[in-house]
Amino acid sequence: MIRSELLQALAKDNPDLRAEEVEQVVDIFFDEITKRLAEGGRVELRGFGAFSTREREARTGRNPRTGETVQVPAKRVPYFKPGKEMRERLNPS
Amino acid sequence: MSRSVNTLTRADLAETINRKMGFSRAESLDLVESILAHMCDAMGDGENVKISGFGSFILRDKKERIGRNPKTGVEVPITPRRVMTFRASQLLKERIAKG
């Protein structure tokens, strides 16, 4: 499923909404998650999963093409942990 | 258990939709649930979900492997399973790295 297919599915569920409204809602959804993560916060969507960020220490890396060493600075990276219901749904017993 | 004030939830997403779009609170919450349900359904059907500008939720099938109970040291088989991973888009990575 890609973003445009998600938009189509939502439009079908909500015939009263205009296409641009559906698009704005989906933009708000992902923008708000992005903003909170950029602020260093957490996002918890029970049943689906939780987004957070983790610190990565600075390290010495190597350009795999040239073999040259490069300093990779410390940074924050996104992290996602699927929720219990999601995990169970992917593995029906 | 107390929730961190820093944690964004469905209710917060619905509130922003309510405020920015002028839809009722109930309608806004339904839209949030609907977005999540469609993504869950797609993955339940074995599809990856790719949201451009945000990231991709990718399914991976893991083979059976031998694990160990870290407390007792007893070896136990870990059954084959399907797991969901998230690959953030370059845009999301950049926004988070900048803070």
GROMACS .gro file of C-alpha atoms in nm:
model
  192
    1MET     CA    1   0.000   0.000   0.000
    2ILE     CA    2   0.132   0.343  -0.088
    3ARG     CA    3   0.018   0.685   0.029
    4SER     CA    4  -0.217   0.738  -0.269
    5GLU     CA    5  -0.388   0.403  -0.200
    6LEU     CA    6  -0.438   0.503   0.163
    7LEU     CA    7  -0.598   0.828   0.041
    8GLN     CA    8  -0.830   0.631  -0.189
    9ALA     CA    9  -0.935   0.395   0.089
   10LEU     CA   10  -1.012   0.687   0.322
   11ALA     CA   11  -1.203   0.873   0.051
   12LYS     CA   12  -1.417   0.563  -0.006
   13ASP     CA   13  -1.496   0.540   0.369
   14ASN     CA   14  -1.577   0.912   0.385
   15PRO     CA   15  -1.777   1.008   0.074
   16ASP     CA   16  -1.874   1.336   0.245
   17LEU     CA   17  -1.511   1.459   0.242
   18ARG     CA   18  -1.346   1.631  -0.052
   19ALA     CA   19  -1.028   1.474  -0.190
   20GLU     CA   20  -0.817   1.765  -0.066
   21GLU     CA   21  -0.962   1.730   0.284
   22VAL     CA   22  -0.866   1.362   0.293
   23GLU     CA   23  -0.518   1.460   0.183
   24GLN     CA   24  -0.492   1.732   0.451
   25VAL     CA   25  -0.599   1.484   0.723
   26VAL     CA   26  -0.333   1.233   0.617
   27ASP     CA   27  -0.071   1.511   0.605
   28ILE     CA   28  -0.166   1.626   0.956
   29PHE     CA   29  -0.142   1.265   1.082
   30PHE     CA   30   0.215   1.206   0.959
   31ASP     CA   31   0.332   1.567   1.018
   32GLU     CA   32   0.226   1.560   1.383
   33ILE     CA   33   0.414   1.233   1.438
   34THR     CA   34   0.722   1.378   1.265
   35LYS     CA   35   0.706   1.700   1.472
   36ARG     CA   36   0.682   1.515   1.800
   37LEU     CA   37   0.978   1.292   1.711
   38ALA     CA   38   1.182   1.595   1.599
   39GLU     CA   39   1.115   1.747   1.945
   40GLY     CA   40   1.259   1.431   2.101
   41GLY     CA   41   0.917   1.303   2.213
   42ARG     CA   42   0.741   0.971   2.176
   43VAL     CA   43   0.433   0.865   1.980
   44GLU     CA   44   0.225   0.577   2.105
   45LEU     CA   45  -0.050   0.432   1.887
   46ARG     CA   46  -0.187   0.143   2.094
   47GLY     CA   47  -0.236  -0.171   1.887
   48PHE     CA   48  -0.026  -0.036   1.600
   49GLY     CA   49   0.306   0.052   1.757
   50ALA     CA   50   0.521   0.320   1.916
   51PHE     CA   51   0.766   0.564   1.761
   52SER     CA   52   1.058   0.706   1.956
   53THR     CA   53   1.411   0.824   1.889
   54ARG     CA   54   1.747   0.684   1.996
   55GLU     CA   55   2.088   0.843   2.033
   56ARG     CA   56   2.370   0.717   1.814
   57GLU     CA   57   2.724   0.793   1.929
   58ALA     CA   58   2.979   0.951   1.698
   59ARG     CA   59   3.188   0.690   1.521
   60THR     CA   60   3.459   0.654   1.264
   61GLY     CA   61   3.310   0.523   0.944
   62ARG     CA   62   3.455   0.430   0.611
   63ASN     CA   63   3.342   0.520   0.263
   64PRO     CA   64   3.289   0.170   0.118
   65ARG     CA   65   3.377   0.288  -0.234
   66THR     CA   66   3.699   0.478  -0.165
   67GLY     CA   67   3.805   0.317   0.164
   68GLU     CA   68   3.853   0.665   0.304
   69THR     CA   69   3.777   0.707   0.677
   70VAL     CA   70   3.514   0.964   0.772
   71GLN     CA   71   3.394   1.096   1.107
   72VAL     CA   72   3.023   1.025   1.155
   73PRO     CA   73   2.887   1.270   1.415
   74ALA     CA   74   2.656   1.171   1.703
   75LYS     CA   75   2.292   1.189   1.599
   76ARG     CA   76   1.936   1.099   1.689
   77VAL     CA   77   1.761   0.834   1.480
   78PRO     CA   78   1.396   0.724   1.457
   79TYR     CA   79   1.291   0.394   1.615
   80PHE     CA   80   0.966   0.197   1.582
   81LYS     CA   81   0.838  -0.091   1.791
   82PRO     CA   82   0.529  -0.272   1.663
   83GLY     CA   83   0.243  -0.312   1.913
   84LYS     CA   84   0.129  -0.643   2.057
   85GLU     CA   85  -0.194  -0.658   1.853
   86MET     CA   86  -0.001  -0.583   1.534
   87ARG     CA   87   0.251  -0.861   1.610
   88GLU     CA   88  -0.031  -1.106   1.681
   89ARG     CA   89  -0.212  -1.009   1.366
   90LEU     CA   90   0.099  -1.080   1.158
   91ASN     CA   91   0.133  -1.421   1.325
   92PRO     CA   92  -0.212  -1.575   1.359
   93SER     CA   93  -0.180  -1.901   1.549
   94MET     CA   94   0.080   0.361   3.501
   95SER     CA   95   0.129   0.731   3.434
   96ARG     CA   96   0.177   0.844   3.076
   97SER     CA   97   0.456   1.076   2.989
   98VAL     CA   98   0.324   1.423   2.901
   99ASN     CA   99   0.564   1.400   2.613
  100THR     CA  100   0.379   1.112   2.444
  101LEU     CA  101   0.159   1.182   2.142
  102THR     CA  102  -0.150   0.961   2.118
  103ARG     CA  103  -0.456   0.906   1.898
  104ALA     CA  104  -0.643   1.167   2.102
  105ASP     CA  105  -0.377   1.432   2.028
  106LEU     CA  106  -0.386   1.353   1.655
  107ALA     CA  107  -0.766   1.376   1.657
  108GLU     CA  108  -0.750   1.708   1.842
  109THR     CA  109  -0.519   1.858   1.580
  110ILE     CA  110  -0.749   1.739   1.300
  111ASN     CA  111  -1.047   1.886   1.488
  112ARG     CA  112  -0.866   2.220   1.531
  113LYS     CA  113  -0.719   2.249   1.182
  114MET     CA  114  -1.002   2.100   0.976
  115GLY     CA  115  -1.304   2.195   1.184
  116PHE     CA  116  -1.439   1.836   1.188
  117SER     CA  117  -1.614   1.719   1.504
  118ARG     CA  118  -1.404   1.543   1.770
  119ALA     CA  119  -1.582   1.214   1.700
  120GLU     CA  120  -1.528   1.245   1.325
  121SER     CA  121  -1.162   1.340   1.378
  122LEU     CA  122  -1.103   1.036   1.599
  123ASP     CA  123  -1.276   0.812   1.343
  124LEU     CA  124  -1.038   0.941   1.075
  125VAL     CA  125  -0.733   0.864   1.292
  126GLU     CA  126  -0.866   0.512   1.361
  127SER     CA  127  -0.944   0.468   0.993
  128ILE     CA  128  -0.588   0.559   0.885
  129LEU     CA  129  -0.443   0.308   1.133
  130ALA     CA  130  -0.698   0.038   1.043
  131HIS     CA  131  -0.620   0.062   0.670
  132MET     CA  132  -0.246   0.034   0.736
  133CYS     CA  133  -0.303  -0.263   0.973
  134ASP     CA  134  -0.532  -0.435   0.720
  135ALA     CA  135  -0.277  -0.398   0.441
  136MET     CA  136  -0.003  -0.547   0.657
  137GLY     CA  137  -0.236  -0.818   0.780
  138ASP     CA  138  -0.275  -0.910   0.410
  139GLY     CA  139   0.105  -0.928   0.377
  140GLU     CA  140   0.153  -0.590   0.206
  141ASN     CA  141   0.427  -0.341   0.289
  142VAL     CA  142   0.304   0.013   0.355
  143LYS     CA  143   0.499   0.303   0.203
  144ILE     CA  144   0.419   0.661   0.297
  145SER     CA  145   0.631   0.897   0.089
  146GLY     CA  146   0.798   1.167   0.298
  147PHE     CA  147   0.753   0.961   0.616
  148GLY     CA  148   0.878   0.606   0.578
  149SER     CA  149   0.799   0.244   0.498
  150PHE     CA  150   0.664  -0.036   0.713
  151ILE     CA  151   0.824  -0.351   0.582
  152LEU     CA  152   0.733  -0.711   0.660
  153ARG     CA  153   1.007  -0.968   0.704
  154ASP     CA  154   0.975  -1.343   0.747
  155LYS     CA  155   1.214  -1.484   1.006
  156LYS     CA  156   1.323  -1.847   1.000
  157GLU     CA  157   1.322  -2.063   1.310
  158ARG     CA  158   1.632  -2.017   1.524
  159ILE     CA  159   1.760  -2.139   1.857
  160GLY     CA  160   1.732  -1.893   2.142
  161ARG     CA  161   1.837  -1.919   2.501
  162ASN     CA  162   1.656  -1.823   2.819
  163PRO     CA  163   1.902  -1.566   2.953
  164LYS     CA  164   1.813  -1.649   3.314
  165THR     CA  165   1.834  -2.029   3.303
  166GLY     CA  166   2.057  -2.078   2.999
  167VAL     CA  167   1.812  -2.336   2.862
  168GLU     CA  168   1.799  -2.348   2.482
  169VAL     CA  169   1.456  -2.300   2.327
  170PRO     CA  170   1.350  -2.289   1.962
  171ILE     CA  171   1.218  -1.950   1.847
  172THR     CA  172   0.937  -2.028   1.604
  173PRO     CA  173   0.940  -1.882   1.252
  174ARG     CA  174   0.752  -1.554   1.248
  175ARG     CA  175   0.666  -1.246   1.047
  176VAL     CA  176   0.796  -0.918   1.184
  177MET     CA  177   0.726  -0.557   1.091
  178THR     CA  178   1.012  -0.312   1.062
  179PHE     CA  179   1.008   0.062   0.999
  180ARG     CA  180   1.245   0.234   0.758
  181ALA     CA  181   1.229   0.609   0.803
  182SER     CA  182   1.245   0.826   0.490
  183GLN     CA  183   1.549   1.048   0.435
  184LEU     CA  184   1.328   1.347   0.519
  185LEU     CA  185   1.219   1.204   0.857
  186LYS     CA  186   1.579   1.105   0.940
  187GLU     CA  187   1.698   1.458   0.865
  188ARG     CA  188   1.426   1.623   1.071
  189ILE     CA  189   1.503   1.400   1.370
  190ALA     CA  190   1.881   1.437   1.341
  191LYS     CA  191   1.844   1.816   1.346
  192GLY     CA  192   1.607   1.809   1.646
   0.00000   0.00000   0.00000
